[in-house]
Tab-separated table of C-alpha atoms in Angstrom:
chain	number	residue	atom	x	y	z
D	1	UNK	CA	24.685	77.219	-23.532
D	2	UNK	CA	24.734	79.906	-26.198
D	3	UNK	CA	26.345	79.298	-29.586
D	4	UNK	CA	27.306	82.505	-31.409
D	5	UNK	CA	28.873	83.233	-34.797
D	6	UNK	CA	32.331	84.780	-34.657
D	7	UNK	CA	30.946	88.114	-35.921
D	8	UNK	CA	28.466	88.131	-33.007
D	9	UNK	CA	25.446	88.805	-35.236
D	10	UNK	CA	23.781	85.381	-34.948
D	11	UNK	CA	23.290	83.279	-31.833
D	12	UNK	CA	21.156	80.402	-30.609
D	13	UNK	CA	20.549	78.919	-27.177
D	14	UNK	CA	21.255	75.189	-27.156
D	15	UNK	CA	21.158	72.454	-24.593
D	16	UNK	CA	24.275	70.342	-24.707
D	17	UNK	CA	25.835	67.367	-23.037
D	18	UNK	CA	29.470	67.673	-22.063
D	19	UNK	CA	30.939	64.602	-20.405
D	20	UNK	CA	33.056	65.391	-17.344
D	21	UNK	CA	36.818	65.589	-17.712
D	22	UNK	CA	38.649	62.339	-17.146
D	23	UNK	CA	41.302	62.130	-14.450
D	24	UNK	CA	43.989	61.790	-17.149
D	25	UNK	CA	42.878	65.171	-18.559
D	26	UNK	CA	43.224	67.008	-15.236
D	27	UNK	CA	46.601	68.342	-14.175
D	28	UNK	CA	47.205	70.675	-11.253
D	29	UNK	CA	43.414	70.908	-10.670
D	30	UNK	CA	42.810	72.411	-14.126
D	31	UNK	CA	41.482	70.725	-17.235
D	32	UNK	CA	44.076	70.468	-20.006
D	33	UNK	CA	41.901	68.772	-22.662
D	34	UNK	CA	39.604	70.231	-25.290
D	35	UNK	CA	36.018	70.954	-24.301
D	36	UNK	CA	33.740	68.508	-26.126
D	37	UNK	CA	29.972	68.963	-26.192
D	38	UNK	CA	27.149	67.267	-28.055
D	39	UNK	CA	24.019	69.142	-29.116
D	40	UNK	CA	20.940	68.205	-31.130
D	41	UNK	CA	20.306	69.743	-34.517
D	42	UNK	CA	16.725	70.749	-33.590
D	43	UNK	CA	17.630	74.125	-32.037
D	44	UNK	CA	19.951	75.010	-34.912
D	45	UNK	CA	17.432	74.059	-37.599
D	46	UNK	CA	14.528	75.931	-36.001
D	47	UNK	CA	16.584	79.094	-35.464
D	48	UNK	CA	18.138	79.242	-38.924
D	49	UNK	CA	21.637	79.235	-37.412
D	50	UNK	CA	22.950	76.704	-39.937
D	51	UNK	CA	25.964	74.518	-39.330
D	52	UNK	CA	28.352	75.353	-36.484
D	53	UNK	CA	31.854	76.185	-37.701
D	54	UNK	CA	35.375	76.706	-36.441
D	55	UNK	CA	35.816	80.060	-34.669
D	56	UNK	CA	32.163	80.205	-33.523
D	57	UNK	CA	31.888	80.965	-29.803
D	58	UNK	CA	30.228	78.779	-27.188
D	59	UNK	CA	29.269	80.218	-23.801
D	60	UNK	CA	28.657	77.706	-21.027
D	61	UNK	CA	27.728	79.652	-17.906
D	62	UNK	CA	30.590	82.033	-17.174
D	63	UNK	CA	33.035	80.257	-19.525
D	64	UNK	CA	33.644	81.243	-23.137
D	65	UNK	CA	35.039	78.742	-25.632
D	66	UNK	CA	36.076	78.967	-29.295
D	67	UNK	CA	35.070	76.116	-31.588
D	68	UNK	CA	37.958	74.363	-33.278
D	69	UNK	CA	35.755	71.795	-35.034
D	70	UNK	CA	32.122	70.716	-35.419
D	71	UNK	CA	31.286	67.193	-36.570
D	72	UNK	CA	27.782	66.245	-37.721
D	73	UNK	CA	26.045	63.268	-36.068
D	74	UNK	CA	23.673	61.211	-38.205
D	75	UNK	CA	20.942	58.706	-37.458
D	76	UNK	CA	20.943	56.905	-40.782
D	77	UNK	CA	20.491	59.643	-43.405
D	78	UNK	CA	19.093	62.164	-40.900
D	79	UNK	CA	21.283	64.866	-39.367
D	80	UNK	CA	20.354	64.669	-35.683
D	81	UNK	CA	23.136	66.509	-33.867
D	82	UNK	CA	26.621	67.939	-33.657
D	83	UNK	CA	29.754	67.175	-31.701
D	84	UNK	CA	31.416	70.491	-30.876
D	85	UNK	CA	35.120	70.591	-30.058
D	86	UNK	CA	36.307	73.804	-28.471
D	87	UNK	CA	39.291	75.389	-26.790
D	88	UNK	CA	39.520	78.098	-24.191
D	89	UNK	CA	37.179	78.247	-21.278
D	90	UNK	CA	38.091	81.725	-20.144
D	91	UNK	CA	35.799	83.141	-17.504
D	92	UNK	CA	34.278	86.363	-18.728
């Protein structure tokens, strides 16, 4: 996956985990729920990307999503990852 700032000037390749859509989220063979993905903070910290923010773009293969929210994940006091919530999924 590639996470990119809305202005397109900064990007970072990340490995994320996106659980599969649940049957309640699928209607007419298309997913109707938000795309939720979890990433570690390691790639962001080492690249200087900073914190993900609403309107950043997330490319997963041929699909392009727009972040609506990014929630930090902590292990005690240590920031260890992010939960990304996105909309879209247009093939581009």
